[in-house]
């Protein structure tokens, strides 16, 4: 089983009728619902309202893949929580950052850049294009899929050049954006997927769900181990390796 934790700041759902109408149980539960329907995935959720954001080293140790959605409450996530997530990823935990989580502390801590981008809420249509049809995360997606309305995100997107660029999007207003990006950090894999503005029913779109399901399976750990900085003897000394 892949143990998934879906984290959401869960703010707009409580403060905006428009958002609550789309995600009455919160974005985290909408995502947990379709992931939890998979036989090989078991899902828990956590939100900003939970003690320590619902994130502790013990919880992360029992999490294979963390999904993160945040927007206007990034600053309320303690630095220690962001660092816990970073350390778990360096050890091998997989992480998926969704939509406006590009500005979350864990994302910026892992990638080391501002993650700034250009944006506009104008209900543009988005076309999400597959860049690498052979990659496991794009499996089941045709050349492209359309989202009738999404928030427009545009370049420049201030990120390290992805190890793999899996999706690029164009918007009806003219912008293009690197909408599916994959990095390795330490033993862990980091995937960013841009669709998912809170006022649109994006997480109910079958292709979006397919990408997220694929990503969960792809970033799940294959090797999870804290890599330390040991002082070691020569191998000819026949001493056991000490981590
Ligand atoms: Zn948004």
PDB file of N, CA, C and O in Angstrom, residues 70-138:
ATOM      1  N   UNK A  70      -1.962  24.815  -0.809  1.00  0.00           N
ATOM      2  CA  UNK A  70      -2.044  26.017   0.018  1.00  0.00           C
ATOM      3  C   UNK A  70      -2.121  27.224  -0.878  1.00  0.00           C
ATOM      4  O   UNK A  70      -1.790  27.163  -2.068  1.00  0.00           O
ATOM      5  N   UNK A  71      -2.573  28.348  -0.331  1.00  0.00           N
ATOM      6  CA  UNK A  71      -2.674  29.542  -1.159  1.00  0.00           C
ATOM      7  C   UNK A  71      -2.384  30.831  -0.380  1.00  0.00           C
ATOM      8  O   UNK A  71      -1.392  31.485  -0.623  1.00  0.00           O
ATOM      9  N   UNK A  72      -3.264  31.164   0.583  1.00  0.00           N
ATOM     10  CA  UNK A  72      -3.124  32.459   1.263  1.00  0.00           C
ATOM     11  C   UNK A  72      -2.663  32.317   2.714  1.00  0.00           C
ATOM     12  O   UNK A  72      -2.614  33.297   3.436  1.00  0.00           O
ATOM     13  N   UNK A  73      -2.349  31.127   3.139  1.00  0.00           N
ATOM     14  CA  UNK A  73      -1.929  30.894   4.516  1.00  0.00           C
ATOM     15  C   UNK A  73      -0.536  30.262   4.605  1.00  0.00           C
ATOM     16  O   UNK A  73      -0.186  29.678   5.630  1.00  0.00           O
ATOM     17  N   UNK A  74       0.239  30.411   3.523  1.00  0.00           N
ATOM     18  CA  UNK A  74       1.588  29.819   3.542  1.00  0.00           C
ATOM     19  C   UNK A  74       2.387  30.298   4.760  1.00  0.00           C
ATOM     20  O   UNK A  74       3.127  29.541   5.381  1.00  0.00           O
ATOM     21  N   UNK A  75       2.227  31.601   5.084  1.00  0.00           N
ATOM     22  CA  UNK A  75       3.031  32.190   6.150  1.00  0.00           C
ATOM     23  C   UNK A  75       2.715  31.637   7.525  1.00  0.00           C
ATOM     24  O   UNK A  75       3.511  31.796   8.452  1.00  0.00           O
ATOM     25  N   UNK A  76       1.553  30.990   7.675  1.00  0.00           N
ATOM     26  CA  UNK A  76       1.184  30.440   8.977  1.00  0.00           C
ATOM     27  C   UNK A  76       1.742  29.036   9.205  1.00  0.00           C
ATOM     28  O   UNK A  76       1.613  28.480  10.290  1.00  0.00           O
ATOM     29  N   UNK A  77       2.343  28.484   8.176  1.00  0.00           N
ATOM     30  CA  UNK A  77       2.992  27.172   8.342  1.00  0.00           C
ATOM     31  C   UNK A  77       4.364  27.424   8.971  1.00  0.00           C
ATOM     32  O   UNK A  77       5.194  28.122   8.405  1.00  0.00           O
ATOM     33  N   UNK A  78       4.600  26.882  10.164  1.00  0.00           N
ATOM     34  CA  UNK A  78       5.886  27.148  10.814  1.00  0.00           C
ATOM     35  C   UNK A  78       7.072  26.650   9.988  1.00  0.00           C
ATOM     36  O   UNK A  78       6.981  25.626   9.299  1.00  0.00           O
ATOM     37  N   UNK A  79       8.165  27.379  10.092  1.00  0.00           N
ATOM     38  CA  UNK A  79       9.381  26.966   9.379  1.00  0.00           C
ATOM     39  C   UNK A  79       9.781  25.541   9.751  1.00  0.00           C
ATOM     40  O   UNK A  79      10.267  24.781   8.909  1.00  0.00           O
ATOM     41  N   UNK A  80       9.539  25.182  11.040  1.00  0.00           N
ATOM     42  CA  UNK A  80       9.945  23.835  11.474  1.00  0.00           C
ATOM     43  C   UNK A  80       9.168  22.762  10.711  1.00  0.00           C
ATOM     44  O   UNK A  80       9.707  21.686  10.420  1.00  0.00           O
ATOM     45  N   UNK A  81       7.902  23.060  10.395  1.00  0.00           N
ATOM     46  CA  UNK A  81       7.094  22.099   9.637  1.00  0.00           C
ATOM     47  C   UNK A  81       7.646  21.972   8.214  1.00  0.00           C
ATOM     48  O   UNK A  81       7.788  20.865   7.687  1.00  0.00           O
ATOM     49  N   UNK A  82       7.966  23.106   7.609  1.00  0.00           N
ATOM     50  CA  UNK A  82       8.538  23.066   6.254  1.00  0.00           C
ATOM     51  C   UNK A  82       9.848  22.282   6.253  1.00  0.00           C
ATOM     52  O   UNK A  82      10.113  21.490   5.328  1.00  0.00           O
ATOM     53  N   UNK A  83      10.645  22.487   7.289  1.00  0.00           N
ATOM     54  CA  UNK A  83      11.930  21.776   7.362  1.00  0.00           C
ATOM     55  C   UNK A  83      11.739  20.275   7.586  1.00  0.00           C
ATOM     56  O   UNK A  83      12.486  19.460   7.050  1.00  0.00           O
ATOM     57  N   UNK A  84      10.687  19.921   8.367  1.00  0.00           N
ATOM     58  CA  UNK A  84      10.379  18.498   8.556  1.00  0.00           C
ATOM     59  C   UNK A  84      10.042  17.845   7.209  1.00  0.00           C
ATOM     60  O   UNK A  84      10.488  16.731   6.912  1.00  0.00           O
ATOM     61  N   UNK A  85       9.236  18.559   6.408  1.00  0.00           N
ATOM     62  CA  UNK A  85       8.855  18.026   5.094  1.00  0.00           C
ATOM     63  C   UNK A  85      10.103  17.894   4.215  1.00  0.00           C
ATOM     64  O   UNK A  85      10.327  16.856   3.577  1.00  0.00           O
ATOM     65  N   UNK A  86      10.917  18.941   4.213  1.00  0.00           N
ATOM     66  CA  UNK A  86      12.154  18.890   3.415  1.00  0.00           C
ATOM     67  C   UNK A  86      13.007  17.689   3.806  1.00  0.00           C
ATOM     68  O   UNK A  86      13.460  16.925   2.946  1.00  0.00           O
ATOM     69  N   UNK A  87      13.197  17.504   5.117  1.00  0.00           N
ATOM     70  CA  UNK A  87      14.065  16.408   5.567  1.00  0.00           C
ATOM     71  C   UNK A  87      13.482  15.045   5.191  1.00  0.00           C
ATOM     72  O   UNK A  87      14.227  14.126   4.818  1.00  0.00           O
ATOM     73  N   UNK A  88      12.157  14.925   5.294  1.00  0.00           N
ATOM     74  CA  UNK A  88      11.525  13.651   4.926  1.00  0.00           C
ATOM     75  C   UNK A  88      11.710  13.376   3.434  1.00  0.00           C
ATOM     76  O   UNK A  88      11.933  12.227   3.033  1.00  0.00           O
ATOM     77  N   UNK A  89      11.622  14.425   2.617  1.00  0.00           N
ATOM     78  CA  UNK A  89      11.827  14.243   1.179  1.00  0.00           C
ATOM     79  C   UNK A  89      13.283  13.861   0.898  1.00  0.00           C
ATOM     80  O   UNK A  89      13.556  12.948   0.117  1.00  0.00           O
ATOM     81  N   UNK A  90      14.205  14.532   1.575  1.00  0.00           N
ATOM     82  CA  UNK A  90      15.622  14.193   1.367  1.00  0.00           C
ATOM     83  C   UNK A  90      15.884  12.735   1.735  1.00  0.00           C
ATOM     84  O   UNK A  90      16.711  12.064   1.120  1.00  0.00           O
ATOM     85  N   UNK A  91      15.140  12.234   2.723  1.00  0.00           N
ATOM     86  CA  UNK A  91      15.281  10.824   3.118  1.00  0.00           C
ATOM     87  C   UNK A  91      14.659   9.874   2.090  1.00  0.00           C
ATOM     88  O   UNK A  91      14.997   8.694   2.047  1.00  0.00           O
ATOM     89  N   UNK A  92      13.682  10.380   1.308  1.00  0.00           N
ATOM     90  CA  UNK A  92      13.069   9.518   0.302  1.00  0.00           C
ATOM     91  C   UNK A  92      11.569   9.640   0.138  1.00  0.00           C
ATOM     92  O   UNK A  92      10.995   9.052  -0.787  1.00  0.00           O
ATOM     93  N   UNK A  93      10.877  10.381   1.033  1.00  0.00           N
ATOM     94  CA  UNK A  93       9.424  10.537   0.873  1.00  0.00           C
ATOM     95  C   UNK A  93       9.121  11.293  -0.425  1.00  0.00           C
ATOM     96  O   UNK A  93       9.829  12.227  -0.790  1.00  0.00           O
ATOM     97  N   UNK A  94       8.058  10.900  -1.104  1.00  0.00           N
ATOM     98  CA  UNK A  94       7.626  11.612  -2.292  1.00  0.00           C
ATOM     99  C   UNK A  94       6.730  12.778  -1.914  1.00  0.00           C
ATOM    100  O   UNK A  94       6.022  12.724  -0.907  1.00  0.00           O
ATOM    101  N   UNK A  95       6.757  13.847  -2.720  1.00  0.00           N
ATOM    102  CA  UNK A  95       5.890  14.992  -2.437  1.00  0.00           C
ATOM    103  C   UNK A  95       5.343  15.559  -3.744  1.00  0.00           C
ATOM    104  O   UNK A  95       6.047  15.590  -4.757  1.00  0.00           O
ATOM    105  N   UNK A  96       4.072  15.949  -3.696  1.00  0.00           N
ATOM    106  CA  UNK A  96       3.401  16.535  -4.860  1.00  0.00           C
ATOM    107  C   UNK A  96       2.839  17.885  -4.439  1.00  0.00           C
ATOM    108  O   UNK A  96       2.015  17.959  -3.513  1.00  0.00           O
ATOM    109  N   UNK A  97       3.301  18.938  -5.075  1.00  0.00           N
ATOM    110  CA  UNK A  97       2.802  20.280  -4.791  1.00  0.00           C
ATOM    111  C   UNK A  97       1.788  20.657  -5.863  1.00  0.00           C
ATOM    112  O   UNK A  97       2.055  20.541  -7.065  1.00  0.00           O
ATOM    113  N   UNK A  98       0.608  21.094  -5.400  1.00  0.00           N
ATOM    114  CA  UNK A  98      -0.496  21.361  -6.319  1.00  0.00           C
ATOM    115  C   UNK A  98      -0.781  22.864  -6.406  1.00  0.00           C
ATOM    116  O   UNK A  98      -0.853  23.562  -5.388  1.00  0.00           O
ATOM    117  N   UNK A  99      -0.940  23.326  -7.630  1.00  0.00           N
ATOM    118  CA  UNK A  99      -1.404  24.677  -7.930  1.00  0.00           C
ATOM    119  C   UNK A  99      -0.626  25.745  -7.153  1.00  0.00           C
ATOM    120  O   UNK A  99       0.582  25.837  -7.301  1.00  0.00           O
ATOM    121  N   UNK A 100      -1.312  26.500  -6.275  1.00  0.00           N
ATOM    122  CA  UNK A 100      -0.664  27.631  -5.600  1.00  0.00           C
ATOM    123  C   UNK A 100       0.305  27.196  -4.494  1.00  0.00           C
ATOM    124  O   UNK A 100       0.882  28.055  -3.814  1.00  0.00           O
ATOM    125  N   UNK A 101       0.493  25.924  -4.330  1.00  0.00           N
ATOM    126  CA  UNK A 101       1.532  25.440  -3.418  1.00  0.00           C
ATOM    127  C   UNK A 101       2.930  25.766  -3.939  1.00  0.00           C
ATOM    128  O   UNK A 101       3.914  25.520  -3.251  1.00  0.00           O
ATOM    129  N   UNK A 102       3.007  26.349  -5.145  1.00  0.00           N
ATOM    130  CA  UNK A 102       4.327  26.786  -5.631  1.00  0.00           C
ATOM    131  C   UNK A 102       4.952  27.812  -4.679  1.00  0.00           C
ATOM    132  O   UNK A 102       6.161  27.964  -4.643  1.00  0.00           O
ATOM    133  N   UNK A 103       4.098  28.530  -3.922  1.00  0.00           N
ATOM    134  CA  UNK A 103       4.623  29.528  -2.983  1.00  0.00           C
ATOM    135  C   UNK A 103       4.683  29.007  -1.550  1.00  0.00           C
ATOM    136  O   UNK A 103       4.923  29.791  -0.623  1.00  0.00           O
ATOM    137  N   UNK A 104       4.451  27.714  -1.370  1.00  0.00           N
ATOM    138  CA  UNK A 104       4.482  27.170  -0.009  1.00  0.00           C
ATOM    139  C   UNK A 104       5.925  27.094   0.491  1.00  0.00           C
ATOM    140  O   UNK A 104       6.875  26.994  -0.286  1.00  0.00           O
ATOM    141  N   UNK A 105       6.063  27.126   1.808  1.00  0.00           N
ATOM    142  CA  UNK A 105       7.407  27.044   2.385  1.00  0.00           C
ATOM    143  C   UNK A 105       8.125  25.741   2.041  1.00  0.00           C
ATOM    144  O   UNK A 105       9.315  25.762   1.699  1.00  0.00           O
ATOM    145  N   UNK A 106       7.442  24.583   2.126  1.00  0.00           N
ATOM    146  CA  UNK A 106       8.184  23.350   1.784  1.00  0.00           C
ATOM    147  C   UNK A 106       8.693  23.351   0.339  1.00  0.00           C
ATOM    148  O   UNK A 106       9.812  22.899   0.070  1.00  0.00           O
ATOM    149  N   UNK A 107       7.881  23.876  -0.596  1.00  0.00           N
ATOM    150  CA  UNK A 107       8.300  23.903  -2.005  1.00  0.00           C
ATOM    151  C   UNK A 107       9.535  24.779  -2.172  1.00  0.00           C
ATOM    152  O   UNK A 107      10.536  24.376  -2.776  1.00  0.00           O
ATOM    153  N   UNK A 108       9.462  25.979  -1.608  1.00  0.00           N
ATOM    154  CA  UNK A 108      10.582  26.909  -1.786  1.00  0.00           C
ATOM    155  C   UNK A 108      11.825  26.424  -1.036  1.00  0.00           C
ATOM    156  O   UNK A 108      12.949  26.632  -1.485  1.00  0.00           O
ATOM    157  N   UNK A 109      11.592  25.768   0.108  1.00  0.00           N
ATOM    158  CA  UNK A 109      12.723  25.244   0.866  1.00  0.00           C
ATOM    159  C   UNK A 109      13.424  24.127   0.092  1.00  0.00           C
ATOM    160  O   UNK A 109      14.656  24.030   0.082  1.00  0.00           O
ATOM    161  N   UNK A 110      12.638  23.295  -0.584  1.00  0.00           N
ATOM    162  CA  UNK A 110      13.223  22.189  -1.337  1.00  0.00           C
ATOM    163  C   UNK A 110      13.915  22.678  -2.612  1.00  0.00           C
ATOM    164  O   UNK A 110      14.912  22.100  -3.039  1.00  0.00           O
ATOM    165  N   UNK A 111      13.366  23.727  -3.225  1.00  0.00           N
ATOM    166  CA  UNK A 111      13.887  24.130  -4.531  1.00  0.00           C
ATOM    167  C   UNK A 111      14.813  25.334  -4.477  1.00  0.00           C
ATOM    168  O   UNK A 111      15.604  25.563  -5.392  1.00  0.00           O
ATOM    169  N   UNK A 112      14.692  26.133  -3.440  1.00  0.00           N
ATOM    170  CA  UNK A 112      15.669  27.206  -3.252  1.00  0.00           C
ATOM    171  C   UNK A 112      15.472  28.449  -4.096  1.00  0.00           C
ATOM    172  O   UNK A 112      16.393  29.260  -4.231  1.00  0.00           O
ATOM    173  N   UNK A 113      14.304  28.601  -4.695  1.00  0.00           N
ATOM    174  CA  UNK A 113      14.041  29.797  -5.506  1.00  0.00           C
ATOM    175  C   UNK A 113      12.758  30.465  -5.019  1.00  0.00           C
ATOM    176  O   UNK A 113      12.041  29.926  -4.177  1.00  0.00           O
ATOM    177  N   UNK A 114      12.431  31.628  -5.583  1.00  0.00           N
ATOM    178  CA  UNK A 114      11.221  32.356  -5.165  1.00  0.00           C
ATOM    179  C   UNK A 114       9.952  31.662  -5.625  1.00  0.00           C
ATOM    180  O   UNK A 114       8.887  31.856  -5.046  1.00  0.00           O
ATOM    181  N   UNK A 115      10.027  30.872  -6.686  1.00  0.00           N
ATOM    182  CA  UNK A 115       8.869  30.214  -7.304  1.00  0.00           C
ATOM    183  C   UNK A 115       7.829  31.234  -7.771  1.00  0.00           C
ATOM    184  O   UNK A 115       6.650  30.920  -7.912  1.00  0.00           O
ATOM    185  N   UNK A 116       8.274  32.464  -8.013  1.00  0.00           N
ATOM    186  CA  UNK A 116       7.349  33.476  -8.544  1.00  0.00           C
ATOM    187  C   UNK A 116       6.924  33.123  -9.956  1.00  0.00           C
ATOM    188  O   UNK A 116       7.626  32.405 -10.678  1.00  0.00           O
ATOM    189  N   UNK A 117       5.763  33.667 -10.330  1.00  0.00           N
ATOM    190  CA  UNK A 117       5.226  33.443 -11.677  1.00  0.00           C
ATOM    191  C   UNK A 117       4.269  34.589 -11.975  1.00  0.00           C
ATOM    192  O   UNK A 117       3.978  35.403 -11.097  1.00  0.00           O
ATOM    193  N   UNK A 118       3.782  34.657 -13.204  1.00  0.00           N
ATOM    194  CA  UNK A 118       2.749  35.643 -13.511  1.00  0.00           C
ATOM    195  C   UNK A 118       1.402  34.949 -13.462  1.00  0.00           C
ATOM    196  O   UNK A 118       1.306  33.735 -13.703  1.00  0.00           O
ATOM    197  N   UNK A 119       0.343  35.702 -13.140  1.00  0.00           N
ATOM    198  CA  UNK A 119      -0.957  35.054 -12.941  1.00  0.00           C
ATOM    199  C   UNK A 119      -2.092  36.027 -13.215  1.00  0.00           C
ATOM    200  O   UNK A 119      -1.908  37.242 -13.218  1.00  0.00           O
ATOM    201  N   UNK A 120      -3.277  35.436 -13.418  1.00  0.00           N
ATOM    202  CA  UNK A 120      -4.472  36.239 -13.691  1.00  0.00           C
ATOM    203  C   UNK A 120      -5.690  35.346 -13.480  1.00  0.00           C
ATOM    204  O   UNK A 120      -5.704  34.198 -13.925  1.00  0.00           O
ATOM    205  N   UNK A 121      -6.695  35.858 -12.794  1.00  0.00           N
ATOM    206  CA  UNK A 121      -7.947  35.108 -12.645  1.00  0.00           C
ATOM    207  C   UNK A 121      -8.945  35.655 -13.667  1.00  0.00           C
ATOM    208  O   UNK A 121      -9.603  36.653 -13.413  1.00  0.00           O
ATOM    209  N   UNK A 122      -9.004  35.003 -14.823  1.00  0.00           N
ATOM    210  CA  UNK A 122      -9.895  35.515 -15.866  1.00  0.00           C
ATOM    211  C   UNK A 122     -10.643  34.387 -16.561  1.00  0.00           C
ATOM    212  O   UNK A 122     -11.155  34.553 -17.654  1.00  0.00           O
ATOM    213  N   UNK A 123     -10.698  33.217 -15.908  1.00  0.00           N
ATOM    214  CA  UNK A 123     -11.464  32.084 -16.451  1.00  0.00           C
ATOM    215  C   UNK A 123     -10.971  31.649 -17.822  1.00  0.00           C
ATOM    216  O   UNK A 123     -11.754  31.163 -18.639  1.00  0.00           O
ATOM    217  N   UNK A 124      -9.690  31.834 -18.111  1.00  0.00           N
ATOM    218  CA  UNK A 124      -9.146  31.358 -19.381  1.00  0.00           C
ATOM    219  C   UNK A 124      -9.325  29.849 -19.503  1.00  0.00           C
ATOM    220  O   UNK A 124      -9.344  29.130 -18.510  1.00  0.00           O
ATOM    221  N   UNK A 125      -9.429  29.397 -20.750  1.00  0.00           N
ATOM    222  CA  UNK A 125      -9.320  27.958 -20.995  1.00  0.00           C
ATOM    223  C   UNK A 125      -7.842  27.590 -20.966  1.00  0.00           C
ATOM    224  O   UNK A 125      -6.987  28.365 -21.415  1.00  0.00           O
ATOM    225  N   UNK A 126      -7.559  26.414 -20.416  1.00  0.00           N
ATOM    226  CA  UNK A 126      -6.176  25.918 -20.385  1.00  0.00           C
ATOM    227  C   UNK A 126      -6.091  24.635 -21.200  1.00  0.00           C
ATOM    228  O   UNK A 126      -6.961  23.766 -21.080  1.00  0.00           O
ATOM    229  N   UNK A 127      -5.050  24.530 -22.000  1.00  0.00           N
ATOM    230  CA  UNK A 127      -4.744  23.258 -22.663  1.00  0.00           C
ATOM    231  C   UNK A 127      -3.441  22.742 -22.066  1.00  0.00           C
ATOM    232  O   UNK A 127      -2.412  23.424 -22.110  1.00  0.00           O
ATOM    233  N   UNK A 128      -3.529  21.552 -21.458  1.00  0.00           N
ATOM    234  CA  UNK A 128      -2.372  20.936 -20.806  1.00  0.00           C
ATOM    235  C   UNK A 128      -1.771  19.939 -21.800  1.00  0.00           C
ATOM    236  O   UNK A 128      -2.422  18.960 -22.177  1.00  0.00           O
ATOM    237  N   UNK A 129      -0.543  20.195 -22.230  1.00  0.00           N
ATOM    238  CA  UNK A 129       0.111  19.373 -23.254  1.00  0.00           C
ATOM    239  C   UNK A 129       1.100  18.402 -22.631  1.00  0.00           C
ATOM    240  O   UNK A 129       1.880  18.778 -21.759  1.00  0.00           O
ATOM    241  N   UNK A 130       1.069  17.175 -23.117  1.00  0.00           N
ATOM    242  CA  UNK A 130       2.028  16.168 -22.668  1.00  0.00           C
ATOM    243  C   UNK A 130       3.354  16.395 -23.391  1.00  0.00           C
ATOM    244  O   UNK A 130       3.407  16.430 -24.617  1.00  0.00           O
ATOM    245  N   UNK A 131       4.410  16.544 -22.604  1.00  0.00           N
ATOM    246  CA  UNK A 131       5.748  16.718 -23.184  1.00  0.00           C
ATOM    247  C   UNK A 131       6.435  15.368 -23.357  1.00  0.00           C
ATOM    248  O   UNK A 131       7.110  15.126 -24.347  1.00  0.00           O
ATOM    249  N   UNK A 132       6.241  14.468 -22.358  1.00  0.00           N
ATOM    250  CA  UNK A 132       6.911  13.153 -22.395  1.00  0.00           C
ATOM    251  C   UNK A 132       5.868  12.039 -22.349  1.00  0.00           C
ATOM    252  O   UNK A 132       5.503  11.575 -21.264  1.00  0.00           O
ATOM    253  N   UNK A 133       5.374  11.602 -23.501  1.00  0.00           N
ATOM    254  CA  UNK A 133       4.320  10.579 -23.501  1.00  0.00           C
ATOM    255  C   UNK A 133       4.774   9.231 -22.943  1.00  0.00           C
ATOM    256  O   UNK A 133       3.940   8.408 -22.582  1.00  0.00           O
ATOM    257  N   UNK A 134       6.078   9.015 -22.835  1.00  0.00           N
ATOM    258  CA  UNK A 134       6.575   7.724 -22.331  1.00  0.00           C
ATOM    259  C   UNK A 134       6.689   7.698 -20.816  1.00  0.00           C
ATOM    260  O   UNK A 134       6.954   6.645 -20.234  1.00  0.00           O
ATOM    261  N   UNK A 135       6.475   8.836 -20.159  1.00  0.00           N
ATOM    262  CA  UNK A 135       6.722   8.886 -18.707  1.00  0.00           C
ATOM    263  C   UNK A 135       5.541   8.304 -17.933  1.00  0.00           C
ATOM    264  O   UNK A 135       4.381   8.507 -18.312  1.00  0.00           O
ATOM    265  N   UNK A 136       5.792   7.590 -16.826  1.00  0.00           N
ATOM    266  CA  UNK A 136       4.687   7.005 -16.044  1.00  0.00           C
ATOM    267  C   UNK A 136       3.656   8.029 -15.567  1.00  0.00           C
ATOM    268  O   UNK A 136       2.476   7.690 -15.407  1.00  0.00           O
ATOM    269  N   UNK A 137       4.063   9.262 -15.340  1.00  0.00           N
ATOM    270  CA  UNK A 137       3.099  10.263 -14.836  1.00  0.00           C
ATOM    271  C   UNK A 137       2.141  10.723 -15.940  1.00  0.00           C
ATOM    272  O   UNK A 137       1.029  11.162 -15.656  1.00  0.00           O
ATOM    273  N   UNK A 138       2.531  10.618 -17.188  1.00  0.00           N
ATOM    274  CA  UNK A 138       1.643  11.054 -18.270  1.00  0.00           C
ATOM    275  C   UNK A 138       0.838   9.886 -18.863  1.00  0.00           C
ATOM    276  O   UNK A 138       0.057  10.089 -19.801  1.00  0.00           O
TER     277      UNK A 138
END
